[in-house]
PDB file of C-alpha atoms and ligand atoms in Angstrom:
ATOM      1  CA  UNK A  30       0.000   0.000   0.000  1.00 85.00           C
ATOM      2  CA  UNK A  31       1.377   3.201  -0.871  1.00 96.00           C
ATOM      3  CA  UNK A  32       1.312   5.863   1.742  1.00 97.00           C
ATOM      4  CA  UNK A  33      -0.294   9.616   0.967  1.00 97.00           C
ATOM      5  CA  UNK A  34       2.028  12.003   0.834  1.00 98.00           C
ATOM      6  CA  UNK A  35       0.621  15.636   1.061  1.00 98.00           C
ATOM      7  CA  UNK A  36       3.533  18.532   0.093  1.00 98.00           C
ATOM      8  CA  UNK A  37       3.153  22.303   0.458  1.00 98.00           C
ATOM      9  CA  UNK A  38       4.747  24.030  -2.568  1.00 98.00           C
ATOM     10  CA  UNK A  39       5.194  27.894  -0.639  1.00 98.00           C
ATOM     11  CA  UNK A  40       6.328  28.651  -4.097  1.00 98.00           C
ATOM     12  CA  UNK A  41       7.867  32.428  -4.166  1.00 98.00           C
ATOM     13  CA  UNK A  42       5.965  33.450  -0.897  1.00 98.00           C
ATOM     14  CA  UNK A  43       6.366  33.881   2.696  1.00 98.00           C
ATOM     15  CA  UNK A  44       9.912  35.870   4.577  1.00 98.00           C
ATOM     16  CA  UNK A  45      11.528  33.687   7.131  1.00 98.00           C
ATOM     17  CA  UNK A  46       9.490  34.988   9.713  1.00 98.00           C
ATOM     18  CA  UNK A  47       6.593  34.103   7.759  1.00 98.00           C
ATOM     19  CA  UNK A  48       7.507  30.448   7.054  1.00 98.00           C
ATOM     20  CA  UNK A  49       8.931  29.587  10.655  1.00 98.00           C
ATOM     21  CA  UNK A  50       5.373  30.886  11.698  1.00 98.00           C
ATOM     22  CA  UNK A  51       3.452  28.602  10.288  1.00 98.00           C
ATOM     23  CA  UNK A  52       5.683  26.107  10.175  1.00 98.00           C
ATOM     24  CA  UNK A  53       5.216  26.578  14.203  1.00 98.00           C
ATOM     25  CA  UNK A  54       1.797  26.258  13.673  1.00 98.00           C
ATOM     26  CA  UNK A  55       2.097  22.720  11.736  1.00 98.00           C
ATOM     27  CA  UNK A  56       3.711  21.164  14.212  1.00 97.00           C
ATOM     28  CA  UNK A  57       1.271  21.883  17.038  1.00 96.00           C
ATOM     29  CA  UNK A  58      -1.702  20.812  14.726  1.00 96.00           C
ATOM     30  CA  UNK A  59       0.073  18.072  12.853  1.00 94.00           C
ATOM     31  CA  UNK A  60       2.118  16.094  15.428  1.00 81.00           C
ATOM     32  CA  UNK A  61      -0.780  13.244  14.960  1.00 79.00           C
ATOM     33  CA  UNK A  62      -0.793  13.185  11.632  1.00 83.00           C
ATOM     34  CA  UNK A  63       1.278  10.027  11.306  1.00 88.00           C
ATOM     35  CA  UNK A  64      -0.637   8.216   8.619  1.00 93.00           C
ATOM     36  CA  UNK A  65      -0.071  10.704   6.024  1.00 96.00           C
ATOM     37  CA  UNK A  66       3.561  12.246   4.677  1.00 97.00           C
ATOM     38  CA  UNK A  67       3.894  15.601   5.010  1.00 98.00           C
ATOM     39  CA  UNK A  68       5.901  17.645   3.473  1.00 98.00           C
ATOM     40  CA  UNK A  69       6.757  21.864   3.484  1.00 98.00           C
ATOM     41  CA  UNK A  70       9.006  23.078   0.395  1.00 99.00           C
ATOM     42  CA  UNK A  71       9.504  27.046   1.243  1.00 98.00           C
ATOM     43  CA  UNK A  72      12.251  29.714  -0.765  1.00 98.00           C
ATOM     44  CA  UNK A  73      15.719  28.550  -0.099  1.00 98.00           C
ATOM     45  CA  UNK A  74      16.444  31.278   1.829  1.00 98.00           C
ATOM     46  CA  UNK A  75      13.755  29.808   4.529  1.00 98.00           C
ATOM     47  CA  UNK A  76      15.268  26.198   4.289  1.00 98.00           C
ATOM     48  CA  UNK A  77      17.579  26.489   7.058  1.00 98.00           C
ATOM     49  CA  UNK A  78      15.153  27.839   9.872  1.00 98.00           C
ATOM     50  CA  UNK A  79      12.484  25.687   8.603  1.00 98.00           C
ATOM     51  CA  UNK A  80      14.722  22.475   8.961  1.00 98.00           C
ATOM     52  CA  UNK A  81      15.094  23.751  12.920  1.00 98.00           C
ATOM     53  CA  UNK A  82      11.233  23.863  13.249  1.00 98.00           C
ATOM     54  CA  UNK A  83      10.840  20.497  12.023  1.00 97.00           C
ATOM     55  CA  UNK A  84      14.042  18.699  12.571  1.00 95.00           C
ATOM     56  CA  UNK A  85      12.701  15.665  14.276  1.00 93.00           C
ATOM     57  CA  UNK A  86       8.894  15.676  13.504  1.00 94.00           C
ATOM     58  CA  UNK A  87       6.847  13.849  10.986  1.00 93.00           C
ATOM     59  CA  UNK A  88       6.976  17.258   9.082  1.00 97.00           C
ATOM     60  CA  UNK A  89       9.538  17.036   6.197  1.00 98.00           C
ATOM     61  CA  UNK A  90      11.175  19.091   4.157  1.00 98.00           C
ATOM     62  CA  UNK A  91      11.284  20.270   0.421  1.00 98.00           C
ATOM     63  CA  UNK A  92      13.064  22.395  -2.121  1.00 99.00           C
ATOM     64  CA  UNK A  93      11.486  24.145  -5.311  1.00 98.00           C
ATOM     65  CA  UNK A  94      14.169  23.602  -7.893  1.00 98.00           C
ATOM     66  CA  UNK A  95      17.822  22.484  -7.779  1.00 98.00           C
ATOM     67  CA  UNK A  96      20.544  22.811  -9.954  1.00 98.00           C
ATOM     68  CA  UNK A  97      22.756  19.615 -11.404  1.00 98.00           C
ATOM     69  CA  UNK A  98      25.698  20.539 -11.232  1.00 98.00           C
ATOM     70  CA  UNK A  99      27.472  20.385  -7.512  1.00 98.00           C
ATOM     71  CA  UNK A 100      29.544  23.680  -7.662  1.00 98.00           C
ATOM     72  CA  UNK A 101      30.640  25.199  -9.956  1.00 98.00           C
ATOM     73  CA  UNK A 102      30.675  29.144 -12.161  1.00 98.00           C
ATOM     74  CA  UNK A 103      27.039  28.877 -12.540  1.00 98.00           C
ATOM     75  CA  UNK A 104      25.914  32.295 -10.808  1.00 98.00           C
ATOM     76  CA  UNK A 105      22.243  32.031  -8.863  1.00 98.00           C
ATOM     77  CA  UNK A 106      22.012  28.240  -8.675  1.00 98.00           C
ATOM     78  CA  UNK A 107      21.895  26.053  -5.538  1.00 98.00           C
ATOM     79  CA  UNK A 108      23.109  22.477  -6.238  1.00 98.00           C
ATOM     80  CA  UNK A 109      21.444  18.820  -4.332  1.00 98.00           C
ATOM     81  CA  UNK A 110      24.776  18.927  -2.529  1.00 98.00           C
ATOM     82  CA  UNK A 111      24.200  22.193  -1.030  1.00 98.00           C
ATOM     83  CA  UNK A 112      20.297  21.398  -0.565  1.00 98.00           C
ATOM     84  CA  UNK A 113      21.405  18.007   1.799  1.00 98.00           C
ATOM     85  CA  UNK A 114      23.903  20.641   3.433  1.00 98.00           C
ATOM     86  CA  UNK A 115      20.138  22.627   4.161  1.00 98.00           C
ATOM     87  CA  UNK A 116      18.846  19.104   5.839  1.00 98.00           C
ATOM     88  CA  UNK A 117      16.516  18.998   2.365  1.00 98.00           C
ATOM     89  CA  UNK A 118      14.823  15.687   1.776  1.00 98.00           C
ATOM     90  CA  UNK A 119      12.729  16.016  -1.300  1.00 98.00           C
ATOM     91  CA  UNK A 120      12.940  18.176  -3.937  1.00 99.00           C
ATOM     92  CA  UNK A 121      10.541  19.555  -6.662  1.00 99.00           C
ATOM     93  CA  UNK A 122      11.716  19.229 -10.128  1.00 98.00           C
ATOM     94  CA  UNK A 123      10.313  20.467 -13.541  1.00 98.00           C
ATOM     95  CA  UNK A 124       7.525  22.431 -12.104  1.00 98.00           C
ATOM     96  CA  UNK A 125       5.498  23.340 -14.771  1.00 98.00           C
ATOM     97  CA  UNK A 126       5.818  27.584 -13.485  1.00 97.00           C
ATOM     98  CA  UNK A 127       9.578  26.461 -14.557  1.00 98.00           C
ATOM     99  CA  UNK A 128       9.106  24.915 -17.348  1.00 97.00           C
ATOM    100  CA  UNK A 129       6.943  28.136 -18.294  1.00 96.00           C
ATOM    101  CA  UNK A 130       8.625  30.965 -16.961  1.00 97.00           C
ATOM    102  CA  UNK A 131      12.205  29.801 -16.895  1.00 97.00           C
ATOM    103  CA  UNK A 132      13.426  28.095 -19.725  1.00 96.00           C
ATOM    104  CA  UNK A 133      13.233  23.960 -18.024  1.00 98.00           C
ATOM    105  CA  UNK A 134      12.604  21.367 -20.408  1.00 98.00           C
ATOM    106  CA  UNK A 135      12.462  17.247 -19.977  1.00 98.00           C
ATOM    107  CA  UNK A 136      16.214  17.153 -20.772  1.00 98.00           C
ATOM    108  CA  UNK A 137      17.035  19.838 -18.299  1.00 98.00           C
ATOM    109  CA  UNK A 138      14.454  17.488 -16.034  1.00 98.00           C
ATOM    110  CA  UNK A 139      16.134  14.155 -16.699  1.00 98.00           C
ATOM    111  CA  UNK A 140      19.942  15.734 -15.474  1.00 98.00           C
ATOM    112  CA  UNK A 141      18.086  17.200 -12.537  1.00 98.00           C
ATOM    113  CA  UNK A 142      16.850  13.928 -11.416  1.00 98.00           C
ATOM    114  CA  UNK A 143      20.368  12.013 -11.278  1.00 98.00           C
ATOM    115  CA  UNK A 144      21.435  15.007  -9.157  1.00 98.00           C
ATOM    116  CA  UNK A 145      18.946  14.739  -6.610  1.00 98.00           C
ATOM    117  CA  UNK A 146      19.475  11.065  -6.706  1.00 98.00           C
ATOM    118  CA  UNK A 147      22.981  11.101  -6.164  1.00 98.00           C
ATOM    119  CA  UNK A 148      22.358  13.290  -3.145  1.00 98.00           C
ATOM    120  CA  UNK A 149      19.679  11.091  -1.708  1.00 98.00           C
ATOM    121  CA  UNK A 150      17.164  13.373  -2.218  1.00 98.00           C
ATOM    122  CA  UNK A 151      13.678  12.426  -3.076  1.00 98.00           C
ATOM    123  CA  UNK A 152      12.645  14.153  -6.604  1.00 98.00           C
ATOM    124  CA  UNK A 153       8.923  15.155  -6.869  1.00 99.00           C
ATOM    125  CA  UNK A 154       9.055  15.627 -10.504  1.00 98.00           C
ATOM    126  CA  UNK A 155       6.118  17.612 -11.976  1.00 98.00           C
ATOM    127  CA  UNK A 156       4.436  17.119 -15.024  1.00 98.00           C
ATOM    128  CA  UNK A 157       0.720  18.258 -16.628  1.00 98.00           C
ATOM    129  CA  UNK A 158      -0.567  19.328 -19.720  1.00 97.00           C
ATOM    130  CA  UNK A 159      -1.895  22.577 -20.276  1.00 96.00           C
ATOM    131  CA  UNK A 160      -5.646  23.792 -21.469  1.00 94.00           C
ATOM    132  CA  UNK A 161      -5.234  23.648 -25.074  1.00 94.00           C
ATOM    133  CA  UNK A 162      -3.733  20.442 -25.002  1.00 96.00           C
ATOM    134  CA  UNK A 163      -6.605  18.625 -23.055  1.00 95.00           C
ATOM    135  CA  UNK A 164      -8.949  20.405 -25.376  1.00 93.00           C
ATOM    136  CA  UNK A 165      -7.127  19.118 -28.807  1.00 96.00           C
ATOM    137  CA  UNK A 166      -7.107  15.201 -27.052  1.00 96.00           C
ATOM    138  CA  UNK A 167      -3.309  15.294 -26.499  1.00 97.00           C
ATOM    139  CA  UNK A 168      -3.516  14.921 -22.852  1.00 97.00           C
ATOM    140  CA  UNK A 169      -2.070  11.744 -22.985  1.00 98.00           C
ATOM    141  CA  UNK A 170       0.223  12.252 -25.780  1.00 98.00           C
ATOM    142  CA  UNK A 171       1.833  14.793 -23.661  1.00 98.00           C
ATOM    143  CA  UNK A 172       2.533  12.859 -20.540  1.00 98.00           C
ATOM    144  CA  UNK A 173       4.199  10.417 -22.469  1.00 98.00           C
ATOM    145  CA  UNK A 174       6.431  12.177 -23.753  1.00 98.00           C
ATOM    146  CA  UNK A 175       6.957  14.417 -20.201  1.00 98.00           C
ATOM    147  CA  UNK A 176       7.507  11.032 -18.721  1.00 98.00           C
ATOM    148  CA  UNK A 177       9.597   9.216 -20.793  1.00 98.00           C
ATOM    149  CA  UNK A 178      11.884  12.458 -21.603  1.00 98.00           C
ATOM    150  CA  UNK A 179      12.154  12.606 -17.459  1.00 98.00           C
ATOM    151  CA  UNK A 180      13.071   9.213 -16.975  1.00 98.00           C
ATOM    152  CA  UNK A 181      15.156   7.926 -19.539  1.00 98.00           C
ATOM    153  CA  UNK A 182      18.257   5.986 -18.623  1.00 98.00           C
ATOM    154  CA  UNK A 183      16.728   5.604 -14.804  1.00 98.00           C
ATOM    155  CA  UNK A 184      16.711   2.637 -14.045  1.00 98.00           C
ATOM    156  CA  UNK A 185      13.700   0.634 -11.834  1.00 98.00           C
ATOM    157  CA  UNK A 186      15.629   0.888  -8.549  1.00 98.00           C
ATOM    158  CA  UNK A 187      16.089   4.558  -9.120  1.00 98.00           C
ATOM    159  CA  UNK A 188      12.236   4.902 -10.333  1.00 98.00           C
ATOM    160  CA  UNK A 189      11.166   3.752  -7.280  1.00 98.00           C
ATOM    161  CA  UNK A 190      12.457   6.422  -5.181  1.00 98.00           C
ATOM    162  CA  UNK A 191      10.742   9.152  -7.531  1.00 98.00           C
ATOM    163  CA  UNK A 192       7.528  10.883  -6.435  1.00 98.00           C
ATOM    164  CA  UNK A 193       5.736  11.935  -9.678  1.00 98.00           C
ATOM    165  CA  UNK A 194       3.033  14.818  -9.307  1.00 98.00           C
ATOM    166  CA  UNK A 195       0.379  14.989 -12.132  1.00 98.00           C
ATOM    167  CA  UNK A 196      -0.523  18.856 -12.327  1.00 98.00           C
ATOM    168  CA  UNK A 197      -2.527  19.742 -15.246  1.00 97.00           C
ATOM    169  CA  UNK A 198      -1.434  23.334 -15.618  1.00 95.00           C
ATOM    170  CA  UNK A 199      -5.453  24.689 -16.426  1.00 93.00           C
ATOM    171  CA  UNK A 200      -5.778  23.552 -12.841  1.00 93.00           C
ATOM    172  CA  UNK A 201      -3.204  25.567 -11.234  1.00 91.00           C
ATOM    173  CA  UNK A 202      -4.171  28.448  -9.384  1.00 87.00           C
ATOM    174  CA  UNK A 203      -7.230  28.848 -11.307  1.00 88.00           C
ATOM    175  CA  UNK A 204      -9.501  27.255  -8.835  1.00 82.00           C
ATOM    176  CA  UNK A 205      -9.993  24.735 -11.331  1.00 83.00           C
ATOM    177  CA  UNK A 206     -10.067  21.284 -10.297  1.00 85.00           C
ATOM    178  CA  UNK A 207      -9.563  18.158 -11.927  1.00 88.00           C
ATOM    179  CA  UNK A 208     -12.361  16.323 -11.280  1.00 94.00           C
ATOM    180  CA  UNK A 209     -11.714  12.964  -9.387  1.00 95.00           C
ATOM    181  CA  UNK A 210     -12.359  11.002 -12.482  1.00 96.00           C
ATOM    182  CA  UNK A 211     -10.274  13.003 -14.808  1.00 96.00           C
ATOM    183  CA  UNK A 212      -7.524  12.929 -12.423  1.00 97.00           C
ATOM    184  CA  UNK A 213      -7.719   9.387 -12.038  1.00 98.00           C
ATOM    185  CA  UNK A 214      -7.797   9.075 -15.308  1.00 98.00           C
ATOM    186  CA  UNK A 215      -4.530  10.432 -16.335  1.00 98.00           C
ATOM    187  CA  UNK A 216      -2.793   8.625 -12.797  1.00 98.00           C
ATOM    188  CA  UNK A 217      -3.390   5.663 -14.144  1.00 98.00           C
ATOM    189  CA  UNK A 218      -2.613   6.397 -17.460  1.00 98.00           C
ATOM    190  CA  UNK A 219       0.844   6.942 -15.976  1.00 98.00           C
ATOM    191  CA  UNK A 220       1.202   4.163 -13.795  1.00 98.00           C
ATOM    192  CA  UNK A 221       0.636   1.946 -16.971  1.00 98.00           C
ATOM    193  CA  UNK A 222       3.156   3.945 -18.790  1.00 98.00           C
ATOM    194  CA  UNK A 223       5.287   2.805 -15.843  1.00 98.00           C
ATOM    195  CA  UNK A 224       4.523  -1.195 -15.815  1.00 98.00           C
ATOM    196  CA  UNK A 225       5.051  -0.493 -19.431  1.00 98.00           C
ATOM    197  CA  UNK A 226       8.550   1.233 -19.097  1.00 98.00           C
ATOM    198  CA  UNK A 227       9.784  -0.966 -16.135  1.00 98.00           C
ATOM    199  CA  UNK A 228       7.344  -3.824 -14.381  1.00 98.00           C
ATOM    200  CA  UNK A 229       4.149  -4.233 -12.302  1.00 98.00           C
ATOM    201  CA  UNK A 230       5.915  -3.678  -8.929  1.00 98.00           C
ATOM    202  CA  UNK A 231       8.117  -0.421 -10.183  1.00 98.00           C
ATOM    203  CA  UNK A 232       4.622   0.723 -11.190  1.00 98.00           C
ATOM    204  CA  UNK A 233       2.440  -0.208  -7.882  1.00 98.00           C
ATOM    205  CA  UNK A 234       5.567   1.341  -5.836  1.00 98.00           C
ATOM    206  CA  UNK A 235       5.865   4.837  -7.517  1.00 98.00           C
ATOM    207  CA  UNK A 236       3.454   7.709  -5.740  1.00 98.00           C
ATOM    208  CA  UNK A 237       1.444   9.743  -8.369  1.00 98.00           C
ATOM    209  CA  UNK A 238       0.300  13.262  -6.371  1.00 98.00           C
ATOM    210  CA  UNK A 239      -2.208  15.654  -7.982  1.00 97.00           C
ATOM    211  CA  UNK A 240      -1.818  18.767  -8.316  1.00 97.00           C
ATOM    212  CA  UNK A 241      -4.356  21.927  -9.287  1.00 96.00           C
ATOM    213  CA  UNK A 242      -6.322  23.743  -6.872  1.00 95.00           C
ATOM    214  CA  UNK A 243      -6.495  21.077  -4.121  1.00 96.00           C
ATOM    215  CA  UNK A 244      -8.311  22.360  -1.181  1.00 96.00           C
ATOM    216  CA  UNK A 245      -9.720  21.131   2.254  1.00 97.00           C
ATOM    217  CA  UNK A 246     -13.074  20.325   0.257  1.00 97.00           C
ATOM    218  CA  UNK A 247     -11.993  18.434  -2.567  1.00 96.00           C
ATOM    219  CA  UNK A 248      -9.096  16.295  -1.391  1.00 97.00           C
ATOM    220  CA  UNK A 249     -11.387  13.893   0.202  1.00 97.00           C
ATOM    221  CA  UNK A 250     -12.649  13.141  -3.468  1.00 97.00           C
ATOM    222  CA  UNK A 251      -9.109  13.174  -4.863  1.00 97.00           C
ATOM    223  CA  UNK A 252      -7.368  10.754  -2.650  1.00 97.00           C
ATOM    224  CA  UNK A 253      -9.838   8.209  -2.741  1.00 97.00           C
ATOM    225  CA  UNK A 254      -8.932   7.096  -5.970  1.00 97.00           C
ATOM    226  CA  UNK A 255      -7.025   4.039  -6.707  1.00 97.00           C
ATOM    227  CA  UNK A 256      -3.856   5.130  -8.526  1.00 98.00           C
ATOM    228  CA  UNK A 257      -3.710   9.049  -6.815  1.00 98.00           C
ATOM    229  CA  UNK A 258      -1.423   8.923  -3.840  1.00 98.00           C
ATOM    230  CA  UNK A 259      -0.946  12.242  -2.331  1.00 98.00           C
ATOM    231  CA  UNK A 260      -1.175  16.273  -3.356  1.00 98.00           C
ATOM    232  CA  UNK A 261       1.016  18.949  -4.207  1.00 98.00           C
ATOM    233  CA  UNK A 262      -0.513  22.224  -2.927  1.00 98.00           C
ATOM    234  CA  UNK A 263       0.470  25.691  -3.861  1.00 98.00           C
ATOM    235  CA  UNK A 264      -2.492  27.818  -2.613  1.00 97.00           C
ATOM    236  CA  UNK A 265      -3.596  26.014   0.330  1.00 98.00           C
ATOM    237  CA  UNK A 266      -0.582  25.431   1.691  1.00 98.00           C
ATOM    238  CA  UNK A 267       0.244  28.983   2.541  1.00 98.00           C
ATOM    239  CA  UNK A 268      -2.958  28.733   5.446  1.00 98.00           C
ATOM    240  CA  UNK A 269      -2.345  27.164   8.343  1.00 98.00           C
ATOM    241  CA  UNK A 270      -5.962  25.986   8.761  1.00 98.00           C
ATOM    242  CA  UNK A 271      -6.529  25.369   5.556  1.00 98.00           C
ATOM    243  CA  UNK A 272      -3.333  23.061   4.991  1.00 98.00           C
ATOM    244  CA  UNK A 273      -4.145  21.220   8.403  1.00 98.00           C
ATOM    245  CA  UNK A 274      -7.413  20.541   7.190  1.00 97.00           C
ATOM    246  CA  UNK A 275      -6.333  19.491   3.768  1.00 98.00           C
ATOM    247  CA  UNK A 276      -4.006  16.736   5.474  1.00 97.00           C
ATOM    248  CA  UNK A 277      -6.857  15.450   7.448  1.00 96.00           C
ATOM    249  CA  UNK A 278      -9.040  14.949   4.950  1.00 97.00           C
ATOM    250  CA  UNK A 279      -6.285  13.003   3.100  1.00 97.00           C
ATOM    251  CA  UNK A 280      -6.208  10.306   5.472  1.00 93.00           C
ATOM    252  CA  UNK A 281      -8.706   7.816   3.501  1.00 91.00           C
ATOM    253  CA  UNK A 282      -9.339   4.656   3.211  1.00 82.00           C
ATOM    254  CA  UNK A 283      -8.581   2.685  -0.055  1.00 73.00           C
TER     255      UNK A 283
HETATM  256  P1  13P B 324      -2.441  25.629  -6.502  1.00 61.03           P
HETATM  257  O1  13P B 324      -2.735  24.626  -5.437  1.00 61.03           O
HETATM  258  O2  13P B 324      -2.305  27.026  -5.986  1.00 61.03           O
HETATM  259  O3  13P B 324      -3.372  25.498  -7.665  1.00 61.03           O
HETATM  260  O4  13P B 324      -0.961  25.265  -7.066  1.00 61.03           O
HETATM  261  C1  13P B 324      -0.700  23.974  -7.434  1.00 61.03           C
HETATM  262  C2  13P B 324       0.751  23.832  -7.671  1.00 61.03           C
HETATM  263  O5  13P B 324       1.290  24.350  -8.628  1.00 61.03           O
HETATM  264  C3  13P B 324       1.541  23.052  -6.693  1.00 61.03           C
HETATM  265  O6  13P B 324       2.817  22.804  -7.162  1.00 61.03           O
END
């Protein structure tokens, strides 16, 4: 059985004293919450007082982006080395706001990967198709080629220590949800792409999140289907309620 795991992207939001706030305010509300992974991923420049919040809890910890090279001339990057330095666990890759606003592509995605890997960190690597893609039918057309440009040359060891999130980018932000059904939909699309690319246990190990306007009121709906295993949140997540009440509700029964 794969276990929910429920991330806050902060995105470009919150100052330190913002983020060690609520952060604070996580950990009094969410010390129960063993059944379901939790994870906060704020600005870099938050990493480091975060980590002291949670250091210790079920609570754990995230980056937005990382860079694949380990040091280097490459002015403005941090690399996976320096984000294990940070006490980072998971990191998001290929975002589609990156993809969009900054240039990242499924190559830059794939060398992204094996750095995170090498540094034991835990990609979450993003992919989704945008409006007029679902409404020309290439939905599916595009994932493939999102996930098979991310993963080529991993092998199934390394595939099961990916998190893939499933964020169609019409949903994002927009208020917008996927319904259960559509998201489901394109989850398991994936996971047979996977059993395709690799074999039935690579596939029934790997944890598919949604992302797109998840909320307190429809993650109930989202997590009980079969193949979606968790949420990445960008709006919600910046609310202390709100995100506390989002990770309750993902606590369902399959
Ligand atoms: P919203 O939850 O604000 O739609 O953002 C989703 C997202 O992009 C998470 O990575």
């Amino acid at each position: 059985m794969r276990k929910i795991i429920i991330a806050g992207n902060w995105k470009l939001n919150k100052t330190i004293k913002e983020a060690v706030e609520l952060v604070n305010g996580l950990k009094q509300d969410l010390a129960q919450a063993k059944e379901v992974d939790v994870v906060v991923c704020p600005v870099y420049t938050s990493l480091a007082d975060v980590r002291n919040v949670v250091a210790g809890t079920n609570i754990g910890l995230g980056a937005q982006d990382l860079y694949w090279e380990d040091a280097g001339a490459f002015t403005g990057e941090v690399s996976g080395l320096m984000l294990k330095d940070a006490g980072v666990q998971y990191v998001i890759i290929g975002h589609s706001e990156r993809r969009q606003f900054f240039g990242e592509t499924d190559a830059t995605v794939n060398k992204k990967i094996k750095a995170a890997l090498n540094h034991g960190l835990i990609p979450i690597v993003c992919v989704g198709e945008v409006l007029a893609e679902r409404e020309s039918n290439k939905t599916f057309e595009v994932i493939k080629t999102q996930v098979t440009g991310a993963f080529a040359g991993y092998t199934a060891d390394e595939m099961k220590k990916i998190i893939i999130a499933y964020e169609p980018v019409w949903a994002i932000g927009t208020g917008k949800t996927a319904t259960g059904d559509q998201a489901q939909e394109v989850h398991k699309f994936i996971r047979d792409l996977l059993k395709k690319l690799y074999d039935e246990g690579t596939a029934q190990t790997v944890r598919i999140q949604y992302g797109g306007s998840v909320k307190p009121e429809n993650t109930r709906e989202l997590m009980s289907q079969p193949d979606i295993d968790g949420a990445l949140v960008g709006g919600a997540s910046l609310k202390r309620d709100q995100f506390v009440a989002l990770v309750q509700n993902a606590n369902v029964k399959k």
